[in-house]
Short mmCIF file of C-alpha atoms in Angstrom, two decimals:
data_model
loop_
_atom_site.label_atom_id
_atom_site.label_comp_id
_atom_site.label_asym_id
_atom_site.label_seq_id
_atom_site.Cartn_x
_atom_site.Cartn_y
_atom_site.Cartn_z
CA UNK A 267 29.93 8.33 2.83
CA UNK A 268 26.28 8.85 2.11
CA UNK A 269 27.19 11.66 -0.29
CA UNK A 270 29.45 9.29 -2.27
CA UNK A 271 26.70 6.66 -2.45
CA UNK A 272 24.23 9.30 -3.59
CA UNK A 273 26.69 10.50 -6.25
CA UNK A 274 27.23 6.95 -7.52
CA UNK A 275 23.49 6.38 -7.67
CA UNK A 276 23.05 9.58 -9.64
CA UNK A 277 25.82 8.54 -12.05
CA UNK A 278 24.28 5.07 -12.44
CA UNK A 279 20.87 6.63 -13.04
CA UNK A 280 22.33 8.96 -15.67
CA UNK A 281 23.99 6.02 -17.44
CA UNK A 282 20.71 4.13 -17.36
CA UNK A 283 18.83 7.10 -18.81
CA UNK A 284 21.38 7.43 -21.61
CA UNK A 285 21.01 3.71 -22.25
CA UNK A 286 17.24 4.00 -22.38
CA UNK A 287 17.48 6.98 -24.73
CA UNK A 288 19.88 5.08 -27.00
CA UNK A 289 17.57 2.06 -26.92
CA UNK A 290 14.58 4.26 -27.72
CA UNK A 291 16.41 5.76 -30.70
CA UNK A 292 17.37 2.28 -31.87
CA UNK A 293 13.77 1.09 -31.53
CA UNK A 294 12.52 4.12 -33.45
CA UNK A 295 14.97 3.41 -36.26
CA UNK A 296 13.91 -0.25 -36.40
CA UNK A 297 10.25 0.76 -36.42
CA UNK A 298 10.80 3.35 -39.16
CA UNK A 299 12.42 0.75 -41.42
CA UNK A 300 9.19 -1.27 -41.27
CA UNK A 301 7.20 1.60 -42.80
CA UNK A 302 6.75 2.75 -46.39
CA UNK A 303 9.39 5.46 -46.09
CA UNK A 304 10.99 3.69 -49.06
CA UNK A 305 8.04 4.51 -51.30
CA UNK A 306 9.59 7.53 -53.09
CA UNK A 307 12.56 5.29 -53.97
CA UNK A 308 10.45 2.29 -55.01
CA UNK A 309 8.59 4.29 -57.66
CA UNK A 310 11.91 4.48 -59.52
CA UNK A 311 13.39 1.15 -58.39
CA UNK A 312 10.32 -1.08 -58.43
CA UNK A 313 12.42 -4.24 -58.51
CA UNK A 314 13.88 -3.31 -55.12
CA UNK A 315 10.79 -4.40 -53.20
CA UNK A 316 12.36 -7.76 -52.31
CA UNK A 317 15.29 -6.04 -50.59
CA UNK A 318 12.89 -3.71 -48.77
CA UNK A 319 10.80 -6.67 -47.60
CA UNK A 320 13.87 -8.46 -46.21
CA UNK A 321 14.97 -5.30 -44.37
CA UNK A 322 11.48 -4.72 -42.97
CA UNK A 323 11.16 -8.31 -41.68
CA UNK A 324 14.63 -8.39 -40.09
CA UNK A 325 14.18 -4.99 -38.43
CA UNK A 326 10.72 -6.00 -37.28
CA UNK A 327 11.98 -9.19 -35.64
CA UNK A 328 14.63 -7.26 -33.74
CA UNK A 329 12.06 -4.64 -32.78
CA UNK A 330 9.38 -6.94 -31.35
CA UNK A 331 12.00 -9.07 -29.52
CA UNK A 332 10.09 -12.32 -29.60
CA UNK A 333 10.85 -15.74 -31.00
CA UNK A 334 9.43 -16.50 -34.42
CA UNK A 335 6.57 -18.96 -34.41
CA UNK A 336 5.33 -20.51 -37.62
CA UNK A 337 2.24 -22.61 -38.05
CA UNK A 338 3.30 -26.01 -39.41
CA UNK A 339 0.45 -26.01 -41.91
CA UNK A 340 -1.69 -23.35 -43.52
CA UNK A 341 -3.43 -22.78 -46.82
CA UNK A 342 -0.38 -21.16 -48.41
CA UNK A 343 1.70 -24.19 -47.47
CA UNK A 344 -0.86 -26.30 -49.34
CA UNK A 345 -0.28 -24.19 -52.45
CA UNK A 346 3.49 -24.55 -52.00
CA UNK A 347 3.22 -28.34 -51.71
CA UNK A 348 1.01 -28.42 -54.79
CA UNK A 349 3.64 -26.53 -56.77
CA UNK A 350 6.49 -28.72 -55.53
CA UNK A 351 4.62 -31.96 -56.28
CA UNK A 352 3.88 -30.69 -59.80
CA UNK A 353 7.58 -31.20 -60.60
CA UNK A 354 6.75 -34.92 -60.96
CA UNK A 355 4.80 -34.29 -64.18
CA UNK A 356 6.26 -30.89 -65.08
CA UNK A 357 7.73 -30.35 -68.55
CA UNK A 358 10.60 -28.52 -66.79
CA UNK A 359 10.94 -30.28 -63.41
CA UNK A 360 14.10 -28.43 -62.37
CA UNK A 361 12.42 -25.07 -62.98
CA UNK A 362 9.35 -26.15 -61.00
CA UNK A 363 11.44 -27.24 -58.01
CA UNK A 364 13.51 -24.05 -58.15
CA UNK A 365 10.38 -21.92 -58.16
CA UNK A 366 8.91 -23.96 -55.29
CA UNK A 367 12.04 -23.24 -53.23
CA UNK A 368 11.74 -19.51 -54.00
CA UNK A 369 8.08 -19.60 -53.03
CA UNK A 370 9.03 -21.30 -49.75
CA UNK A 371 11.48 -18.48 -49.00
CA UNK A 372 8.76 -15.91 -49.70
CA UNK A 373 6.38 -17.74 -47.38
CA UNK A 374 9.04 -17.66 -44.66
CA UNK A 375 9.34 -13.90 -45.16
CA UNK A 376 5.56 -13.61 -45.04
CA UNK A 377 5.48 -15.66 -41.83
CA UNK A 378 8.06 -13.34 -40.29
CA UNK A 379 6.10 -10.29 -41.40
CA UNK A 380 2.86 -11.65 -39.94
CA UNK A 381 4.70 -12.35 -36.67
CA UNK A 382 5.92 -8.74 -36.55
CA UNK A 383 2.61 -7.15 -37.56
CA UNK A 384 0.70 -9.07 -34.87
CA UNK A 385 3.02 -7.61 -32.22
CA UNK A 386 2.82 -3.94 -33.17
CA UNK A 387 1.31 -1.75 -30.48
CA UNK A 388 -1.37 0.83 -31.25
CA UNK A 389 1.29 3.55 -31.03
CA UNK A 390 3.43 1.61 -33.51
CA UNK A 391 0.55 1.36 -35.94
CA UNK A 392 -0.23 5.06 -35.77
CA UNK A 393 3.42 5.95 -36.32
CA UNK A 394 3.81 3.59 -39.28
CA UNK A 395 0.54 4.70 -40.86
CA UNK A 396 1.46 8.38 -40.59
CA UNK A 397 4.91 7.79 -42.09
CA UNK A 398 3.37 5.79 -44.92
CA UNK A 399 0.80 8.50 -45.65
CA UNK A 400 3.50 11.15 -45.92
CA UNK A 401 5.69 8.93 -48.12
CA UNK A 402 2.72 8.22 -50.39
CA UNK A 403 1.94 11.91 -50.78
CA UNK A 404 5.59 12.72 -51.57
CA UNK A 405 5.62 9.91 -54.15
CA UNK A 406 2.45 11.20 -55.78
CA UNK A 407 3.88 14.72 -56.01
CA UNK A 408 6.99 13.28 -57.68
CA UNK A 409 5.11 11.08 -60.13
CA UNK A 410 2.46 13.59 -61.23
CA UNK A 411 4.67 16.09 -63.12
CA UNK A 412 6.82 13.31 -64.58
CA UNK A 413 3.89 11.46 -66.17
CA UNK A 414 1.88 14.54 -67.15
CA UNK A 415 4.80 16.39 -68.73
CA UNK A 416 6.65 13.33 -70.02
CA UNK A 417 6.48 14.53 -73.63
CA UNK A 418 7.82 17.99 -72.82
CA UNK A 419 10.62 16.49 -70.72
CA UNK A 420 11.67 14.15 -73.53
CA UNK A 421 11.58 16.96 -76.10
CA UNK A 422 13.83 19.11 -73.92
CA UNK A 423 16.29 16.27 -73.35
CA UNK A 424 16.43 15.35 -77.04
CA UNK A 425 17.18 18.96 -77.92
CA UNK A 426 19.88 19.25 -75.25
CA UNK A 427 21.67 15.90 -75.51
CA UNK A 428 24.20 15.07 -78.25
CA UNK A 429 24.37 11.85 -80.25
CA UNK A 430 21.60 10.08 -82.14
CA UNK A 431 21.81 6.93 -79.98
CA UNK A 432 21.25 9.01 -76.86
CA UNK A 433 18.30 10.76 -78.47
CA UNK A 434 16.77 7.43 -79.52
CA UNK A 435 17.13 6.12 -75.97
CA UNK A 436 15.39 9.19 -74.54
CA UNK A 437 12.48 8.77 -76.96
CA UNK A 438 11.69 5.25 -75.69
CA UNK A 439 12.57 6.00 -72.05
CA UNK A 440 9.78 6.35 -69.48
CA UNK A 441 10.63 8.62 -66.52
CA UNK A 442 8.07 6.74 -64.43
CA UNK A 443 7.06 3.18 -65.28
CA UNK A 444 3.50 1.88 -65.17
CA UNK A 445 4.62 -0.35 -62.29
CA UNK A 446 5.32 2.79 -60.24
CA UNK A 447 1.79 4.06 -60.86
CA UNK A 448 0.41 0.66 -59.85
CA UNK A 449 2.42 0.86 -56.62
CA UNK A 450 0.76 4.21 -55.86
CA UNK A 451 -2.69 2.79 -56.66
CA UNK A 452 -2.34 -0.28 -54.43
CA UNK A 453 -0.95 1.65 -51.44
CA UNK A 454 -3.60 4.36 -51.81
CA UNK A 455 -6.28 2.20 -50.18
CA UNK A 456 -4.73 1.72 -46.73
CA UNK A 457 -3.12 5.16 -46.59
CA UNK A 458 -6.16 7.15 -47.71
CA UNK A 459 -8.20 5.00 -45.35
CA UNK A 460 -5.87 6.12 -42.57
CA UNK A 461 -6.34 9.75 -43.60
CA UNK A 462 -10.12 9.36 -43.40
CA UNK A 463 -10.07 7.52 -40.06
CA UNK A 464 -7.86 10.16 -38.43
CA UNK A 465 -10.21 12.98 -39.38
CA UNK A 466 -8.23 14.50 -42.23
CA UNK A 467 -10.12 17.12 -44.21
CA UNK A 468 -12.28 15.74 -47.00
CA UNK A 469 -10.54 18.19 -49.29
CA UNK A 470 -7.21 16.45 -48.59
CA UNK A 471 -8.59 13.02 -49.50
CA UNK A 472 -10.43 14.38 -52.54
CA UNK A 473 -7.35 16.16 -53.91
CA UNK A 474 -5.25 13.04 -53.31
CA UNK A 475 -7.71 10.95 -55.33
CA UNK A 476 -7.84 13.55 -58.11
CA UNK A 477 -4.05 13.54 -58.28
CA UNK A 478 -3.97 9.74 -58.32
CA UNK A 479 -6.51 9.53 -61.14
CA UNK A 480 -4.56 12.16 -63.07
CA UNK A 481 -1.39 10.09 -62.72
CA UNK A 482 -3.20 6.92 -63.81
CA UNK A 483 -4.77 8.51 -66.90
CA UNK A 484 -1.52 10.24 -67.88
CA UNK A 485 0.38 6.95 -67.61
CA UNK A 486 -2.12 5.12 -69.87
CA UNK A 487 -1.95 2.14 -67.50
CA UNK A 488 -5.13 0.12 -68.05
CA UNK A 489 -4.15 -2.24 -65.22
CA UNK A 490 -3.77 0.62 -62.73
CA UNK A 491 -7.11 2.13 -63.75
CA UNK A 492 -8.88 -1.23 -63.52
CA UNK A 493 -7.48 -1.92 -60.06
CA UNK A 494 -8.24 1.57 -58.78
CA UNK A 495 -11.85 1.63 -59.98
CA UNK A 496 -12.57 -1.93 -58.79
CA UNK A 497 -11.03 -1.29 -55.38
CA UNK A 498 -12.84 2.02 -54.82
CA UNK A 499 -16.16 0.45 -55.84
CA UNK A 500 -15.77 -2.41 -53.36
CA UNK A 501 -14.62 0.00 -50.64
CA UNK A 502 -17.80 2.05 -51.18
CA UNK A 503 -19.96 -1.07 -51.04
CA UNK A 504 -18.21 -2.29 -47.91
CA UNK A 505 -18.89 0.99 -46.11
CA UNK A 506 -22.57 0.93 -47.08
CA UNK A 507 -23.25 -2.82 -46.88
CA UNK A 508 -20.49 -4.28 -44.76
CA UNK A 509 -21.69 -7.78 -43.99
CA UNK A 510 -23.25 -8.37 -47.41
CA UNK A 511 -20.12 -7.19 -49.24
CA UNK A 512 -17.85 -9.38 -47.11
CA UNK A 513 -20.03 -12.42 -47.79
CA UNK A 514 -20.16 -11.59 -51.49
CA UNK A 515 -16.36 -11.36 -51.74
CA UNK A 516 -15.96 -14.60 -49.79
CA UNK A 517 -17.92 -16.40 -52.49
CA UNK A 518 -17.29 -14.32 -55.62
CA UNK A 519 -13.49 -14.10 -55.62
CA UNK A 520 -12.82 -17.85 -55.27
CA UNK A 521 -15.51 -18.61 -57.86
CA UNK A 522 -13.99 -16.04 -60.25
CA UNK A 523 -10.70 -17.96 -60.06
CA UNK A 524 -12.49 -21.20 -60.86
CA UNK A 525 -14.50 -19.69 -63.72
CA UNK A 526 -11.74 -17.50 -65.18
CA UNK A 527 -11.33 -19.55 -68.41
CA UNK A 528 -15.06 -19.21 -69.08
CA UNK A 529 -15.05 -15.50 -68.23
CA UNK A 530 -12.22 -14.54 -70.58
CA UNK A 531 -13.11 -16.87 -73.47
CA UNK A 532 -15.57 -14.47 -75.19
CA UNK A 533 -12.90 -11.74 -75.13
CA UNK A 534 -9.93 -13.89 -76.10
CA UNK A 535 -11.60 -15.86 -78.87
CA UNK A 536 -11.84 -12.94 -81.33
CA UNK A 537 -10.46 -9.67 -79.92
CA UNK A 538 -10.19 -7.59 -83.13
CA UNK A 539 -13.93 -6.70 -83.42
CA UNK A 540 -13.92 -5.73 -79.75
CA UNK A 541 -10.91 -3.48 -80.28
CA UNK A 542 -12.51 -1.76 -83.27
CA UNK A 543 -15.84 -1.20 -81.48
CA UNK A 544 -14.38 0.28 -78.27
CA UNK A 545 -12.83 3.76 -78.63
CA UNK A 546 -9.21 4.06 -77.49
CA UNK A 547 -8.94 0.33 -76.82
CA UNK A 548 -5.30 -0.20 -75.72
CA UNK A 549 -3.25 -2.09 -78.29
CA UNK A 550 -1.24 -3.81 -75.57
CA UNK A 551 -4.45 -5.43 -74.42
CA UNK A 552 -5.09 -6.88 -77.89
CA UNK A 553 -1.88 -8.90 -77.60
CA UNK A 554 -2.87 -9.88 -74.07
CA UNK A 555 -6.15 -11.29 -75.34
CA UNK A 556 -4.21 -13.35 -77.88
CA UNK A 557 -2.04 -14.65 -75.01
CA UNK A 558 -5.17 -15.66 -73.13
CA UNK A 559 -6.53 -17.41 -76.22
CA UNK A 560 -3.35 -19.47 -76.54
CA UNK A 561 -3.35 -20.17 -72.78
CA UNK A 562 -6.93 -21.46 -72.90
CA UNK A 563 -5.98 -23.94 -75.62
CA UNK A 564 -3.08 -25.26 -73.52
CA UNK A 565 -5.27 -25.50 -70.39
CA UNK A 566 -7.66 -27.80 -72.26
CA UNK A 567 -4.76 -30.16 -73.02
CA UNK A 568 -3.90 -30.66 -69.31
CA UNK A 569 -6.91 -29.50 -67.27
CA UNK A 570 -6.44 -31.57 -64.10
CA UNK A 571 -2.76 -31.26 -63.14
CA UNK A 572 -1.42 -28.60 -65.49
CA UNK A 573 2.02 -28.36 -67.08
CA UNK A 574 3.97 -27.81 -63.84
CA UNK A 575 4.82 -24.84 -61.65
CA UNK A 576 6.51 -21.94 -63.48
CA UNK A 577 6.43 -23.64 -66.88
CA UNK A 578 4.71 -20.80 -68.74
CA UNK A 579 7.86 -19.86 -70.64
CA UNK A 580 8.40 -23.47 -71.73
CA UNK A 581 4.88 -24.26 -72.96
CA UNK A 582 5.07 -25.83 -76.45
CA UNK A 583 4.26 -23.21 -79.08
CA UNK A 584 4.65 -20.31 -76.67
CA UNK A 585 7.48 -18.70 -78.62
CA UNK A 586 5.76 -19.18 -82.00
CA UNK A 587 4.76 -15.94 -83.69
CA UNK A 588 1.16 -15.02 -84.30
CA UNK A 589 -0.02 -12.02 -86.35
CA UNK A 590 -1.61 -9.39 -84.14
CA UNK A 591 -3.77 -6.69 -85.73
CA UNK A 592 -3.34 -3.37 -83.97
CA UNK A 593 -5.90 -0.60 -84.40
CA UNK A 594 -4.32 2.78 -85.26
CA UNK A 595 -6.10 6.15 -85.34
CA UNK A 596 -4.58 7.26 -88.66
CA UNK A 597 -5.92 4.36 -90.73
CA UNK A 598 -9.16 2.46 -91.23
CA UNK A 599 -7.18 -0.75 -91.52
CA UNK A 600 -5.22 -2.20 -88.59
CA UNK A 601 -1.50 -2.74 -88.83
CA UNK A 602 -0.21 -6.29 -88.44
CA UNK A 603 2.72 -7.21 -86.25
CA UNK A 604 3.91 -10.73 -85.28
CA UNK A 605 3.99 -11.42 -81.53
CA UNK A 606 4.76 -14.51 -79.49
CA UNK A 607 1.85 -16.63 -78.30
CA UNK A 608 3.10 -16.70 -74.70
CA UNK A 609 6.26 -14.60 -74.25
CA UNK A 610 6.54 -14.71 -70.42
CA UNK A 611 3.34 -15.62 -68.58
CA UNK A 612 -0.42 -15.37 -69.21
CA UNK A 613 -0.74 -11.92 -67.55
CA UNK A 614 -3.58 -13.38 -65.52
CA UNK A 615 -2.86 -15.11 -62.22
CA UNK A 616 -5.96 -17.31 -62.33
CA UNK A 617 -5.22 -18.50 -65.87
CA UNK A 618 -1.60 -19.12 -64.89
CA UNK A 619 -2.69 -21.38 -62.03
CA UNK A 620 -4.99 -23.25 -64.41
CA UNK A 621 -2.16 -23.57 -66.94
CA UNK A 622 0.60 -24.64 -64.54
CA UNK A 623 -1.20 -26.46 -61.71
CA UNK A 624 -4.53 -27.43 -63.25
CA UNK A 625 -7.77 -27.92 -61.35
CA UNK A 626 -5.90 -29.31 -58.33
CA UNK A 627 -3.90 -26.08 -57.96
CA UNK A 628 -6.96 -23.93 -58.64
CA UNK A 629 -8.84 -25.57 -55.76
CA UNK A 630 -5.88 -24.96 -53.43
CA UNK A 631 -5.67 -21.31 -54.50
CA UNK A 632 -9.44 -20.85 -54.14
CA UNK A 633 -9.21 -22.13 -50.58
CA UNK A 634 -6.30 -19.76 -49.87
CA UNK A 635 -8.24 -16.74 -51.18
CA UNK A 636 -11.36 -17.78 -49.27
CA UNK A 637 -9.33 -18.06 -46.08
CA UNK A 638 -7.66 -14.71 -46.72
CA UNK A 639 -10.98 -12.89 -47.01
CA UNK A 640 -12.41 -14.65 -43.96
CA UNK A 641 -9.48 -13.58 -41.80
CA UNK A 642 -8.91 -10.05 -43.14
CA UNK A 643 -12.46 -8.70 -43.49
CA UNK A 644 -13.80 -9.15 -39.98
CA UNK A 645 -14.37 -5.56 -38.79
CA UNK A 646 -16.75 -2.88 -39.95
CA UNK A 647 -13.84 -0.52 -40.54
CA UNK A 648 -12.07 -2.89 -42.93
CA UNK A 649 -13.26 -1.05 -46.04
CA UNK A 650 -9.72 -0.03 -47.08
CA UNK A 651 -8.58 -3.65 -46.68
CA UNK A 652 -11.48 -4.84 -48.85
CA UNK A 653 -10.56 -2.29 -51.51
CA UNK A 654 -6.90 -3.28 -51.27
CA UNK A 655 -7.63 -7.01 -51.74
CA UNK A 656 -9.91 -6.43 -54.74
CA UNK A 657 -7.46 -3.96 -56.28
CA UNK A 658 -4.61 -6.48 -56.04
CA UNK A 659 -6.77 -9.30 -57.43
CA UNK A 660 -7.97 -7.11 -60.31
CA UNK A 661 -4.42 -6.13 -61.29
CA UNK A 662 -3.30 -9.74 -60.89
CA UNK A 663 -5.91 -10.76 -63.47
CA UNK A 664 -4.70 -8.39 -66.21
CA UNK A 665 -1.04 -7.70 -65.58
CA UNK A 666 1.58 -9.62 -63.64
CA UNK A 667 2.73 -13.19 -63.37
CA UNK A 668 1.79 -15.33 -60.40
CA UNK A 669 5.34 -15.66 -59.04
CA UNK A 670 6.93 -12.32 -59.95
CA UNK A 671 9.24 -11.66 -57.02
CA UNK A 672 9.02 -7.87 -56.86
CA UNK A 673 5.22 -7.96 -57.11
CA UNK A 674 4.84 -10.57 -54.35
CA UNK A 675 7.20 -8.63 -52.08
CA UNK A 676 5.30 -5.42 -52.71
CA UNK A 677 1.94 -7.06 -51.94
CA UNK A 678 3.31 -8.29 -48.60
CA UNK A 679 4.59 -4.80 -47.71
CA UNK A 680 1.31 -3.16 -48.73
CA UNK A 681 -0.64 -5.73 -46.69
CA UNK A 682 1.43 -4.84 -43.61
CA UNK A 683 0.55 -1.19 -44.16
CA UNK A 684 -3.12 -2.09 -44.48
CA UNK A 685 -2.91 -3.92 -41.14
CA UNK A 686 -1.20 -0.92 -39.56
CA UNK A 687 -4.03 1.44 -40.51
CA UNK A 688 -6.89 -1.01 -39.96
CA UNK A 689 -9.30 -0.85 -37.01
CA UNK A 690 -8.71 -2.98 -33.95
CA UNK A 691 -11.77 -2.34 -31.77
CA UNK A 692 -13.43 -5.68 -30.96
CA UNK A 693 -16.86 -4.05 -30.73
CA UNK A 694 -16.80 -3.34 -34.47
CA UNK A 695 -16.57 -7.02 -35.34
CA UNK A 696 -19.18 -8.22 -37.82
CA UNK A 697 -21.68 -10.97 -37.26
CA UNK A 698 -20.85 -13.88 -39.54
#
């Protein structure tokens, strides 16, 4: 009788062990899907970041096994309410309300992501950071040859493929978009920070940075270069002067948002002499300066409340053509091409807030950025996070629209990675 009981107990124990093993495998899969293992895919499918964010949040909620808790009010909710209320005076009220709803959904995803990130264990963070570092390195090794040898690749394809239409498509095709290079730049800060903190050889970090700079220069992405240099500079300052740099960012970034129209006015008012005096000045930036010039004029018309959330495409005169003088190396005289005053958005997040939400929205966004810096830069080892924040802000001020879905989703994912690799020792906390 005792032998039968012992046998049953052994069988029950074996079943339990198999159950625990299955559960462990399931947990590992859920944890893996919260990492940047998608990065090699995202460099080709940059618009897929929203799907990746949804997957990461859902898997994270199942993994941490705790009920979601949202704060009823925070600074980002204030910005959402500001955008929704702007529909009252918006020139396209339906568009403003629709964008406010989309922003609310993104804030729900962000709330879920914050909930998950705050419940990762130290082992979880190490695992996620290591996976992200490997995915980043694989992505860099994929991108480098494609951007460096883009011309040779196109020449080979044109020679091999039949049909003139196919050849014409290949000539304008980019194997790797500038957005992919920007993705590598933004994620470099947390993942290289992880490599440094875990004692990786300096040669490894140095070669990674050399490869990243090579990819940036080969891609001719001014936005990526601006973000990378600005982020690395702030990271260096944060390591050397931690408390002073944190205080400087707490004041400087919100004030830069407030003063953005004044800061860009000297550039936007008359860009052609600047373009002629600076060697290799990117022609795409000349058009961007014209966009800023037009945006500044529209801001002056409605400085307090703006034109309404997500109304950039509907601003009066935005689709009107304006002659843009592009500097070319083969001629002393620039070539002239007509471009729209405001084709999509101002390519500057701060100017877009001024344009769409006015001073009221700018104050709300300043408060949100101030709060972000106060809560994220609290430890002496937060140099990579400081570099990440400045890199994102720098790119936001020269490239993307305020509410671009793929860009917002990517920022959220990259922030989660930065939290995974960041320090957690309470003794390293700074004195405020």
